[in-house]
Coordinates of C-alpha atoms and ligand atoms in Angstrom, one line a residue:
Chain L
M1 CA -16.8 26.0 -20.5
S2 CA -19.4 23.7 -19.1
R3 CA -18.9 21.2 -16.3
S4 CA -22.1 19.2 -16.9
L5 CA -22.3 16.0 -18.7
P6 CA -22.5 16.3 -22.5
D7 CA -26.2 16.2 -23.5
P8 CA -27.0 12.6 -24.7
E9 CA -29.2 14.1 -27.4
G10 CA -26.2 16.1 -28.7
S11 CA -24.8 16.4 -32.2
A12 CA -23.4 12.8 -32.6
P13 CA -26.2 10.3 -32.1
A14 CA -24.9 6.8 -31.6
S15 CA -27.1 5.3 -34.4
S16 CA -25.5 7.2 -37.2
R17 CA -21.8 7.4 -36.2
E18 CA -19.8 10.1 -37.9
T19 CA -16.6 8.8 -39.5
D20 CA -14.7 12.0 -40.0
P21 CA -13.1 13.0 -36.7
Q22 CA -12.9 16.7 -37.8
K23 CA -16.7 16.9 -37.8
I24 CA -17.3 15.8 -34.3
P25 CA -16.9 18.3 -31.4
A26 CA -13.6 17.6 -29.6
A27 CA -13.2 16.5 -26.0
F28 CA -9.4 16.9 -26.1
Q29 CA -7.6 19.2 -28.4
I30 CA -3.9 18.4 -28.2
E31 CA -1.3 20.6 -29.9
E32 CA 2.4 19.8 -30.3
L33 CA 2.5 17.8 -27.1
R34 CA 6.1 16.9 -26.2
V35 CA 7.0 14.8 -23.1
A36 CA 10.5 14.0 -21.9
F37 CA 11.7 12.1 -18.9
G38 CA 14.9 13.8 -17.9
S39 CA 16.8 14.3 -21.1
R40 CA 15.0 11.5 -22.9
P41 CA 12.2 12.7 -25.2
V42 CA 9.3 10.2 -25.3
L43 CA 6.6 12.1 -27.2
H44 CA 7.8 14.2 -30.1
G45 CA 5.0 16.7 -30.8
I46 CA 1.6 15.0 -30.9
S47 CA -1.3 16.9 -32.4
L48 CA -4.6 15.3 -32.1
E49 CA -8.3 16.0 -31.5
I50 CA -10.1 13.4 -29.6
P51 CA -13.8 13.5 -30.4
A52 CA -16.4 13.7 -27.7
R53 CA -18.5 10.8 -26.8
Q54 CA -16.7 8.4 -29.0
V55 CA -14.3 5.6 -28.3
T56 CA -10.8 6.6 -29.4
G57 CA -8.4 3.7 -29.6
I58 CA -4.6 4.2 -29.3
I59 CA -2.5 1.4 -30.7
G60 CA 1.2 1.1 -31.3
P61 CA 4.1 -1.2 -30.4
S62 CA 5.3 -1.5 -26.8
G63 CA 7.3 1.5 -25.6
C64 CA 5.9 3.9 -28.2
G65 CA 4.5 6.2 -25.6
K66 CA 0.8 5.3 -25.4
S67 CA 0.7 5.3 -21.6
T68 CA 2.8 8.4 -21.4
F69 CA 0.3 10.1 -23.8
L70 CA -2.7 9.0 -21.8
R71 CA -1.2 10.2 -18.5
T72 CA -0.8 13.7 -19.9
L73 CA -4.5 13.9 -20.3
N74 CA -5.2 13.9 -16.6
R75 CA -1.9 15.3 -15.4
M76 CA -0.8 12.1 -13.8
H77 CA 2.8 12.9 -14.6
E78 CA 2.7 15.5 -11.8
F79 CA 4.4 13.1 -9.4
T80 CA 7.0 11.7 -11.7
P81 CA 10.3 13.4 -11.0
G82 CA 12.2 15.0 -13.9
V83 CA 9.3 15.0 -16.4
R84 CA 9.0 17.9 -18.8
I85 CA 5.7 18.5 -20.7
Q86 CA 5.4 21.0 -23.5
G87 CA 2.6 21.9 -25.8
R88 CA -1.1 22.4 -25.1
V89 CA -3.9 20.1 -24.0
R90 CA -7.4 21.5 -24.0
L91 CA -10.4 19.7 -22.5
F92 CA -13.6 21.1 -24.0
G93 CA -11.7 24.3 -24.8
E94 CA -10.0 24.7 -21.4
D95 CA -6.2 24.5 -21.2
I96 CA -5.6 21.8 -18.5
Y97 CA -2.0 22.8 -17.9
D98 CA -3.0 26.4 -17.1
P99 CA -1.6 27.2 -13.7
K100 CA -5.1 28.2 -12.6
V101 CA -6.4 24.7 -13.1
D102 CA -6.6 22.5 -10.0
P103 CA -5.3 19.1 -11.1
I104 CA -7.6 17.5 -8.4
L105 CA -10.7 19.0 -10.0
L106 CA -9.4 18.0 -13.5
R107 CA -9.0 14.4 -12.4
R108 CA -12.6 14.3 -11.2
R109 CA -13.6 15.2 -14.8
V110 CA -11.1 12.8 -16.4
G111 CA -11.4 9.3 -14.8
M112 CA -8.8 6.6 -15.4
V113 CA -8.8 2.8 -15.4
F114 CA -5.6 0.9 -15.2
Q115 CA -4.2 -2.2 -16.8
K116 CA -4.2 -4.2 -13.6
S117 CA -7.4 -3.9 -11.6
N118 CA -6.6 -2.3 -8.3
P119 CA -9.6 -2.1 -6.0
F120 CA -8.4 -0.8 -2.6
P121 CA -7.8 -3.9 -0.5
T122 CA -9.0 -2.5 2.8
M123 CA -12.4 -1.4 1.4
S124 CA -15.6 -3.2 0.7
I125 CA -17.2 -3.1 -2.8
Q126 CA -19.4 -0.2 -1.7
E127 CA -16.6 1.7 -0.1
N128 CA -14.5 1.3 -3.2
V129 CA -17.1 2.7 -5.5
L130 CA -17.8 5.7 -3.1
V131 CA -14.3 6.5 -2.0
G132 CA -13.8 9.3 -4.6
L133 CA -17.0 11.0 -3.5
R134 CA -16.5 10.4 0.3
L135 CA -13.0 11.9 0.2
A136 CA -14.2 14.8 -1.8
G137 CA -16.3 15.6 1.2
I138 CA -19.7 14.3 0.2
R139 CA -21.7 13.0 3.2
N140 CA -25.2 13.0 1.9
R141 CA -26.5 9.4 2.5
S142 CA -29.1 9.3 -0.2
L143 CA -26.9 10.9 -2.8
L144 CA -24.2 8.4 -2.0
E145 CA -26.6 5.5 -2.3
E146 CA -27.9 6.8 -5.6
R147 CA -24.5 7.2 -7.0
L148 CA -23.5 3.7 -5.8
E149 CA -26.2 2.0 -7.7
E150 CA -25.8 4.3 -10.7
A151 CA -22.1 3.6 -11.0
L152 CA -22.4 -0.1 -10.5
R153 CA -25.3 -0.4 -13.0
M154 CA -23.3 1.6 -15.6
A155 CA -20.3 -0.7 -15.0
A156 CA -22.7 -3.7 -15.6
L157 CA -21.8 -5.0 -12.1
W158 CA -24.9 -4.2 -10.1
N159 CA -26.7 -7.5 -10.5
E160 CA -23.6 -9.5 -9.5
V161 CA -22.8 -7.6 -6.4
K162 CA -26.0 -6.0 -5.1
D163 CA -26.3 -8.7 -2.4
R164 CA -22.8 -8.4 -1.1
L165 CA -22.0 -4.7 -1.2
H166 CA -20.1 -5.0 2.0
A167 CA -17.8 -7.8 0.9
P168 CA -14.2 -6.9 0.3
G169 CA -13.6 -5.6 -3.3
T170 CA -10.7 -8.0 -3.6
E171 CA -13.0 -11.0 -3.3
L172 CA -14.4 -10.5 -6.8
S173 CA -13.1 -12.2 -9.9
G174 CA -10.5 -10.5 -12.1
G175 CA -13.1 -9.2 -14.6
Q176 CA -15.5 -8.1 -11.8
Q177 CA -12.6 -6.3 -10.1
Q178 CA -11.9 -4.4 -13.3
R179 CA -15.6 -3.5 -13.6
L180 CA -15.5 -2.4 -10.0
C181 CA -12.6 -0.1 -10.9
I182 CA -14.7 1.3 -13.8
A183 CA -17.6 1.8 -11.4
R184 CA -15.2 3.6 -9.0
A185 CA -14.1 5.9 -11.7
L186 CA -17.7 6.5 -12.9
A187 CA -19.0 7.3 -9.5
V188 CA -17.5 10.8 -9.5
R189 CA -19.3 11.4 -12.8
P190 CA -16.3 12.2 -15.0
E191 CA -16.7 13.5 -18.6
V192 CA -13.9 11.5 -20.0
L193 CA -12.6 8.0 -19.2
L194 CA -9.0 7.1 -19.9
M195 CA -8.4 3.3 -20.1
D196 CA -4.9 1.9 -20.3
E197 CA -5.2 -1.7 -21.6
P198 CA -8.1 -2.4 -19.3
C199 CA -8.5 -6.0 -20.7
S200 CA -5.0 -7.2 -21.1
A201 CA -5.0 -9.1 -17.8
L202 CA -8.5 -10.7 -18.4
D203 CA -9.7 -13.9 -20.0
P204 CA -11.8 -13.7 -23.2
I205 CA -15.2 -13.8 -21.5
A206 CA -14.3 -11.0 -19.1
T207 CA -12.7 -9.1 -22.0
A208 CA -15.9 -9.4 -24.1
Q209 CA -17.9 -8.1 -21.1
I210 CA -15.7 -5.0 -20.6
E211 CA -15.6 -4.3 -24.4
S212 CA -19.4 -4.3 -24.6
L213 CA -19.4 -2.1 -21.5
I214 CA -17.1 0.3 -23.2
R215 CA -19.3 0.5 -26.3
D216 CA -22.3 1.2 -24.0
L217 CA -20.5 3.9 -22.1
R218 CA -19.7 6.0 -25.1
E219 CA -23.3 7.2 -25.0
H220 CA -22.3 9.3 -22.1
Y221 CA -18.6 9.5 -22.0
S222 CA -15.6 10.3 -24.2
I223 CA -13.4 7.3 -23.9
V224 CA -9.7 7.0 -24.8
L225 CA -8.7 3.3 -24.9
V226 CA -5.1 2.3 -25.1
T227 CA -4.8 -1.3 -26.3
H228 CA -2.2 -3.8 -27.4
N229 CA -4.8 -5.8 -29.1
L230 CA -5.7 -4.8 -32.6
Q231 CA -8.9 -6.9 -32.7
E232 CA -9.9 -5.1 -29.5
A233 CA -9.4 -1.7 -31.2
G234 CA -11.3 -3.0 -34.2
R235 CA -14.2 -4.2 -32.1
T236 CA -14.4 -1.3 -29.7
A237 CA -13.0 1.9 -31.0
D238 CA -14.8 4.4 -33.3
F239 CA -11.5 6.1 -34.1
T240 CA -8.0 4.8 -33.9
A241 CA -4.7 6.6 -33.5
F242 CA -1.5 4.8 -34.4
F243 CA 1.6 5.8 -32.4
L244 CA 5.1 4.9 -33.4
E245 CA 8.2 5.9 -31.5
G246 CA 6.6 8.8 -29.8
K247 CA 4.9 10.2 -33.0
L248 CA 1.4 10.1 -34.2
I249 CA 1.5 8.3 -37.5
E250 CA -2.2 8.2 -38.4
F251 CA -5.5 9.0 -36.9
E252 CA -8.7 7.9 -38.7
S253 CA -12.0 6.2 -38.2
T254 CA -11.2 2.7 -37.1
K255 CA -12.7 1.2 -40.2
K256 CA -10.7 3.3 -42.6
L257 CA -7.5 2.9 -40.6
F258 CA -7.8 -0.9 -40.6
T259 CA -9.0 -1.4 -44.1
N260 CA -7.2 1.4 -46.0
P261 CA -4.4 3.0 -44.0
H262 CA -2.7 6.0 -45.7
Q263 CA 0.7 5.4 -44.2
K264 CA 3.1 2.7 -45.0
Q265 CA 4.1 2.3 -41.3
T266 CA 0.5 1.8 -40.2
E267 CA 0.0 -0.9 -42.8
D268 CA 3.3 -2.6 -41.7
Y269 CA 2.1 -2.5 -38.1
L270 CA -1.3 -3.8 -38.9
T271 CA 0.1 -6.7 -40.9
G272 CA 2.4 -7.6 -38.1
R273 CA 5.7 -6.3 -39.4
Y274 CA 6.5 -4.5 -36.1
G275 CA 6.6 -5.9 -32.5
Chain J
M1 CA 28.1 -49.2 -14.3
S2 CA 26.8 -51.8 -16.7
P3 CA 23.1 -52.4 -17.0
S4 CA 22.2 -55.4 -14.8
P5 CA 20.3 -58.2 -16.4
T6 CA 17.5 -58.3 -13.7
P7 CA 14.0 -57.9 -14.9
R8 CA 13.8 -54.5 -13.1
A9 CA 16.8 -53.1 -15.0
P10 CA 14.9 -50.9 -17.4
Q11 CA 13.2 -49.2 -14.4
R12 CA 16.5 -48.4 -12.8
K13 CA 17.9 -46.6 -15.8
T14 CA 17.9 -42.9 -15.4
R15 CA 15.9 -41.0 -17.9
T16 CA 17.3 -38.3 -20.1
D17 CA 16.0 -35.6 -17.8
G18 CA 18.2 -36.9 -15.0
F19 CA 15.5 -38.2 -12.7
P20 CA 15.6 -41.9 -11.7
K21 CA 12.6 -43.7 -13.0
G22 CA 12.1 -45.8 -9.9
M23 CA 10.6 -44.3 -6.7
G24 CA 13.6 -43.8 -4.5
D25 CA 15.5 -47.0 -5.0
S26 CA 18.6 -45.5 -6.7
P27 CA 21.7 -45.1 -4.5
R28 CA 22.1 -41.4 -5.3
Y29 CA 18.5 -40.8 -4.3
R30 CA 19.0 -42.6 -1.0
M31 CA 22.1 -40.6 -0.4
R32 CA 20.2 -37.4 -0.9
K33 CA 17.5 -38.5 1.4
I34 CA 20.1 -39.1 4.2
L35 CA 21.6 -35.7 3.6
D36 CA 18.1 -34.2 3.8
R37 CA 17.4 -35.9 7.1
L38 CA 20.8 -34.7 8.4
F39 CA 20.0 -31.2 7.5
Q40 CA 16.6 -31.5 9.3
I41 CA 18.4 -32.6 12.5
V42 CA 20.9 -29.8 12.4
S43 CA 18.1 -27.3 11.9
A44 CA 16.2 -28.7 14.8
L45 CA 19.3 -28.4 17.0
A46 CA 19.8 -24.8 16.0
A47 CA 16.2 -24.1 16.8
I48 CA 16.7 -25.7 20.3
V49 CA 19.8 -23.6 20.9
V50 CA 17.8 -20.4 20.1
I51 CA 14.8 -21.3 22.1
S52 CA 16.4 -22.8 25.2
P53 CA 17.6 -19.5 26.7
L54 CA 14.1 -18.2 26.7
L55 CA 12.8 -21.4 28.3
L56 CA 15.7 -21.4 30.9
I57 CA 14.9 -17.8 31.8
F58 CA 11.3 -18.6 32.2
V59 CA 11.9 -21.7 34.3
F60 CA 14.4 -19.9 36.5
L61 CA 12.1 -16.9 37.0
L62 CA 9.3 -19.3 37.9
S63 CA 11.3 -21.2 40.5
S64 CA 12.8 -18.1 42.0
G65 CA 9.9 -15.7 42.0
G66 CA 6.8 -18.0 41.4
S67 CA 6.2 -18.4 45.1
S68 CA 6.0 -14.6 45.6
L69 CA 3.7 -14.1 42.7
T70 CA 0.6 -13.9 44.7
W71 CA -2.6 -12.0 44.3
D72 CA -1.3 -9.6 47.0
F73 CA 1.8 -9.0 44.9
L74 CA -0.4 -7.7 42.0
T75 CA -2.8 -5.7 44.1
Q76 CA -0.8 -4.3 47.1
L77 CA 1.6 -1.4 47.5
P78 CA 5.1 -2.1 48.7
K79 CA 5.5 -2.6 52.5
P80 CA 8.0 -0.5 54.5
V81 CA 11.4 -2.0 55.0
G82 CA 11.3 -4.7 57.6
E83 CA 7.7 -5.8 57.1
T84 CA 7.2 -8.8 54.9
G85 CA 4.5 -9.1 52.3
G86 CA 3.2 -6.2 50.1
G87 CA 3.4 -6.1 46.3
M88 CA 4.3 -4.1 43.3
A89 CA 0.8 -3.1 42.1
N90 CA 1.9 0.6 41.8
A91 CA 4.8 -0.4 39.6
V92 CA 2.7 -2.6 37.3
V93 CA 0.3 0.3 36.8
G94 CA 3.1 2.8 36.6
S95 CA 4.8 0.8 33.8
C96 CA 1.5 0.6 31.9
I97 CA 1.1 4.4 32.2
L98 CA 4.6 5.1 31.2
V99 CA 4.4 2.9 28.1
A100 CA 1.0 4.5 27.3
V101 CA 2.5 8.0 27.6
A102 CA 5.5 7.0 25.5
T103 CA 3.2 5.5 22.8
A104 CA 0.9 8.6 22.8
I105 CA 3.9 10.8 22.1
G106 CA 6.0 8.4 20.0
A107 CA 3.5 6.7 17.8
P108 CA 2.0 9.8 16.0
I109 CA 5.5 11.3 15.5
G110 CA 7.0 8.0 14.4
V111 CA 4.2 7.0 12.1
L112 CA 3.7 10.4 10.5
G113 CA 7.4 10.8 10.2
G114 CA 7.7 7.4 8.5
V115 CA 4.8 8.1 6.1
C116 CA 5.9 11.6 5.2
L117 CA 9.4 10.4 4.6
C118 CA 8.2 7.6 2.4
E119 CA 5.7 9.7 0.4
Y120 CA 7.2 13.1 0.2
G121 CA 10.9 12.7 0.8
G122 CA 13.3 12.5 -2.1
P123 CA 15.7 9.6 -2.2
R124 CA 18.6 11.6 -0.7
L125 CA 16.6 12.9 2.3
R126 CA 15.1 9.4 2.8
A127 CA 18.6 7.8 2.9
A128 CA 19.8 10.6 5.3
I129 CA 16.9 10.2 7.7
R130 CA 17.0 6.4 7.5
F131 CA 20.7 6.6 8.5
T132 CA 19.9 9.0 11.3
A133 CA 17.1 6.7 12.6
D134 CA 19.5 3.7 12.6
V135 CA 22.1 5.7 14.5
L136 CA 19.4 6.8 17.0
N137 CA 18.3 3.2 17.4
A138 CA 21.8 2.4 18.4
V139 CA 22.1 5.1 21.0
P140 CA 22.3 3.5 24.5
S141 CA 19.1 4.1 26.3
I142 CA 20.6 5.8 29.3
I143 CA 21.6 8.7 27.0
W144 CA 17.9 9.4 26.5
G145 CA 17.5 9.4 30.3
I146 CA 20.3 12.0 30.6
V147 CA 18.9 14.1 27.8
V148 CA 15.4 14.2 29.3
Y149 CA 16.9 14.8 32.8
S150 CA 18.6 17.9 31.6
W151 CA 15.8 19.2 29.4
V152 CA 12.7 18.3 31.5
V153 CA 13.5 17.1 35.0
L154 CA 15.9 20.0 35.8
R155 CA 13.4 22.5 34.4
M156 CA 10.3 21.1 36.1
K157 CA 12.4 20.7 39.2
T158 CA 10.9 17.2 39.8
F159 CA 11.2 13.7 38.6
S160 CA 8.0 12.8 36.8
G161 CA 6.0 10.1 34.9
L162 CA 5.9 12.6 32.0
A163 CA 9.7 12.8 31.9
G164 CA 9.9 9.0 32.0
G165 CA 7.3 8.6 29.2
L166 CA 9.2 11.2 27.1
A167 CA 12.5 9.4 27.6
L168 CA 10.8 6.1 26.5
S169 CA 9.2 7.8 23.5
F170 CA 12.6 9.0 22.3
I171 CA 13.5 5.3 22.0
M172 CA 10.2 4.5 20.3
I173 CA 10.3 7.2 17.6
P174 CA 13.2 5.9 15.4
L175 CA 12.0 2.3 15.8
I176 CA 8.4 3.2 14.7
L177 CA 9.7 5.5 12.0
R178 CA 11.7 2.7 10.4
T179 CA 9.1 0.0 10.6
T180 CA 6.4 2.4 9.3
E181 CA 8.6 3.5 6.4
D182 CA 9.3 -0.1 5.5
V183 CA 5.6 -1.2 5.5
V184 CA 4.4 1.9 3.7
R185 CA 7.0 1.5 1.0
L186 CA 5.5 -2.0 0.4
V187 CA 2.1 -0.6 -0.5
P188 CA 2.0 -1.0 -4.3
P189 CA 2.1 2.3 -6.2
A190 CA -1.0 1.3 -8.1
Y191 CA -3.1 2.2 -5.1
R192 CA -1.7 5.7 -4.9
E193 CA -2.2 6.2 -8.6
A194 CA -5.7 4.9 -8.5
G195 CA -6.5 7.3 -5.6
L196 CA -4.9 10.3 -7.3
A197 CA -6.7 9.5 -10.6
L198 CA -10.0 9.7 -8.7
G199 CA -9.3 13.3 -7.9
I200 CA -8.5 12.6 -4.3
R201 CA -6.0 15.0 -2.7
R202 CA -2.6 13.5 -2.0
S203 CA -2.8 13.9 1.7
Q204 CA -6.1 12.1 1.7
V205 CA -4.7 9.3 -0.5
I206 CA -1.8 8.9 1.9
L207 CA -4.0 8.9 5.0
H208 CA -7.1 6.9 3.8
I209 CA -5.6 4.6 1.2
V210 CA -1.8 4.1 1.7
L211 CA -1.8 4.1 5.5
A212 CA -5.1 2.1 5.6
T213 CA -3.5 -0.5 3.4
A214 CA -0.4 -0.7 5.6
R215 CA -2.2 -0.3 8.9
R216 CA -1.6 -3.8 10.2
G217 CA 2.2 -3.4 9.7
V218 CA 2.1 0.0 11.3
V219 CA 0.3 -1.2 14.4
T220 CA 2.7 -4.1 14.6
G221 CA 5.6 -1.7 14.6
V222 CA 4.1 0.4 17.3
L223 CA 3.4 -2.6 19.5
L224 CA 6.9 -4.0 19.0
A225 CA 8.4 -0.7 20.0
A226 CA 6.1 -0.5 23.0
A227 CA 7.1 -4.0 24.1
R228 CA 10.7 -3.0 23.6
V229 CA 10.5 0.0 25.9
A230 CA 8.4 -1.6 28.5
G231 CA 11.4 -3.3 29.9
E232 CA 13.8 -0.3 29.8
T233 CA 15.3 0.6 33.1
A234 CA 18.2 3.0 32.4
P235 CA 16.1 5.9 30.8
L236 CA 13.8 5.8 33.8
L237 CA 16.5 6.0 36.5
F238 CA 16.5 9.8 36.6
T239 CA 13.3 10.6 34.9
A240 CA 10.4 8.7 36.3
F241 CA 12.7 7.8 39.3
G242 CA 10.3 5.4 40.9
N243 CA 7.8 5.7 43.7
R244 CA 6.6 3.5 46.6
V245 CA 3.0 4.8 46.4
W246 CA 0.3 5.0 43.8
A247 CA 1.0 7.5 41.1
S248 CA -1.8 10.1 41.0
R249 CA -0.3 12.6 38.6
L250 CA 2.0 12.7 35.6
D251 CA 4.2 15.4 37.2
E252 CA 5.2 13.3 40.1
P253 CA 7.8 10.6 40.4
M254 CA 6.2 7.4 39.1
A255 CA 6.9 3.7 39.9
A256 CA 7.9 1.4 37.1
L257 CA 8.4 -2.4 37.1
P258 CA 12.0 -2.4 35.9
L259 CA 12.9 0.3 38.4
Q260 CA 11.3 -1.6 41.2
I261 CA 13.0 -4.8 40.2
F262 CA 16.3 -3.0 40.1
A263 CA 15.8 -1.4 43.6
Y264 CA 14.7 -4.7 45.1
A265 CA 17.4 -6.8 43.5
I266 CA 20.2 -4.7 44.9
S267 CA 18.6 -4.5 48.4
P268 CA 20.0 -6.6 51.2
Y269 CA 16.6 -8.3 52.1
P270 CA 15.9 -11.9 50.9
D271 CA 12.1 -11.1 50.8
W272 CA 12.7 -8.3 48.4
H273 CA 14.9 -10.5 46.2
R274 CA 12.0 -12.9 45.9
Q275 CA 9.7 -10.0 45.0
A276 CA 12.2 -8.8 42.4
W277 CA 12.0 -12.2 40.7
A278 CA 8.3 -12.1 40.8
G279 CA 8.4 -8.6 39.3
A280 CA 10.7 -9.9 36.5
L281 CA 8.2 -12.6 35.8
V282 CA 5.3 -10.1 35.5
L283 CA 7.4 -7.9 33.2
L284 CA 8.3 -10.8 31.0
A285 CA 4.7 -11.9 30.9
L286 CA 3.6 -8.4 29.8
V287 CA 6.2 -8.3 27.0
F288 CA 5.1 -11.8 26.0
L289 CA 1.5 -10.6 25.9
M290 CA 2.4 -7.7 23.6
N291 CA 4.3 -9.9 21.3
A292 CA 1.4 -12.4 21.2
V293 CA -0.9 -9.6 20.2
V294 CA 1.5 -8.7 17.4
R295 CA 1.5 -12.3 16.3
I296 CA -2.2 -12.5 16.2
L297 CA -2.4 -9.2 14.3
S298 CA 0.1 -10.1 11.7
K299 CA -1.3 -13.6 11.3
G300 CA -4.9 -12.3 10.9
K301 CA -6.6 -11.9 7.6
T302 CA -4.3 -10.0 5.3
R303 CA -5.2 -8.8 1.9
Ligands
ATP401 N1 8.5 7.5 -15.3 C1 9.3 7.3 -16.4 N2 10.6 7.6 -16.3 C2 11.4 7.4 -17.4 N3 11.0 6.9 -18.5 C3 9.8 6.5 -18.7 C4 8.8 6.7 -17.6 N4 7.6 6.2 -18.0 C5 7.8 5.8 -19.3 N5 9.1 5.9 -19.7 C6 9.6 5.6 -21.0 O1 8.9 6.2 -22.0 C7 8.7 5.3 -23.1 C8 7.3 5.1 -23.4 O2 6.6 4.4 -22.3 P1 5.1 4.1 -22.3 O3 4.8 3.5 -21.0 O4 4.4 5.3 -22.6 O5 5.0 3.1 -23.5 P2 3.7 2.3 -23.9 O6 3.4 2.6 -25.3 O7 2.6 2.5 -23.0 O8 4.2 0.8 -23.9 P3 3.4 -0.5 -23.4 O9 2.5 -0.9 -24.6 O10 4.4 -1.5 -23.2 O11 2.6 -0.2 -22.2 C9 9.4 4.0 -22.7 O12 10.6 3.9 -23.4 C10 9.6 4.1 -21.2 O13 10.8 3.5 -20.9
MG402 MG1 1.5 1.3 -21.5

């Protein structure tokens, strides 16, 4: 399998977006994924193909297992005691739970952004962006400088911080901090970006900025976006998966799912009949 | 109480939420104000009771040893018995060396132990080691002197600064381990997760992110432990032993302020008694200084 970025001139140009998830090459192929914490099953056999270089939204009521699902995609459950994971997850064809796969290298390919922005408090803006590269052993000055600007530009933050790269990352506003965290994840040049409710702690303006950023980023990255906010999924996601009580109920292009859901449960959720 | 017919009556009425409408003119409010004042006075008294021993010690030391605290005292070696004058310079330097040796041994072990315990240990192991550390913290310090005496001094066939430093480090390790574990546990899990999600190895995350975030607290813990052992006498009695000349090597007996104070205080010479007081003053000042640094560090810009 290839480790390089998907070619921007690939099979799914942004202008004519495909609406059938089956016709787009998959970033993740997930088969019969089951997750249990101790004796408590949380995900009951999820099968799903997440298309490459699209935004895939994941919606569902609180506690239905969205975050749990997301964290299986970069093996973040590794450090949770008593967790059991069954089934298969393939990233561009490669089984990520294969014992030969180094989870460290996997996580450099699958970046993650969290609900609460969490820039490292002891580091400057620049150090925050570069920490992934630095601690991976990259010392080359010019390469680091290049990646710094690239990541900050991609995260639509460069113009706001270029004059104060050495200020502490925690000095930024909430929305800027979240974009800093996105830049930090982008600096290691992942192929996939997992985002767990990245806007839920932000005001509407900062939310709009991040959402437009997500739409821009899909040119280069496959994005999985967990959100509580249906409008956000509607505005941002190309495809949307609806989870309920640890099961995948429906996966469709966002437009279809929102206007013409096949499942009764989806319709009930969209019309506000679940939490 | 019936409403009074004065023009201000409507103002005195309590509102439905229980607050008097006027600004502090109801009897209940005045009562509370008096209670509040009373409480302030009691608190102030308690504070005075706590602080006064410290002030008393300081004043007492100043009056008894202040006159002997001369430049000579800080720069000269002790004079032989019978001659007046001389100082404790070697003991001041010796104490600094002993604390430095103890910190050099104890800080890495205590900090790494605390971090590993917090990051890698399961809850059972963590509880067990915390309990052990608490027990070790309660071990009388002279025990550490005996342990090091039998392990090191007997084997090296000489009292030494190294043995003294080692004995002090045994006291520091459980102290540092506990404070480190406490401050490292306070680092929000979100930073660990963010680091791991960037593809950073766990050991690197712990070293460069977790420990960096907690560094102020860790340094504070180390300094407090150092201040604590700087005044220890018992563990040095048969390890560092004391010396009346400059220490040139770590494998020779080494002078230390508490030892020198002890030796001078139980001597029959009034001049030595005065010097012991002066030594105590210097020791107290050193400990004060370390605590002041801790204050500045922990007050400085935090996240
Ligand atoms: N580390 C864990 N140990 C035990 N149970 C867990 C753990 N993490 C999650 N769970 C449980 O798994 C279920 C799904 O949690 P998850 O966080 O995936 O939900 P979610 O869909 O992300 O909810 P929300 O929208 O509130 O974030 C919950 O019932 C939760 O209690
Ligand atoms: Mg969640």
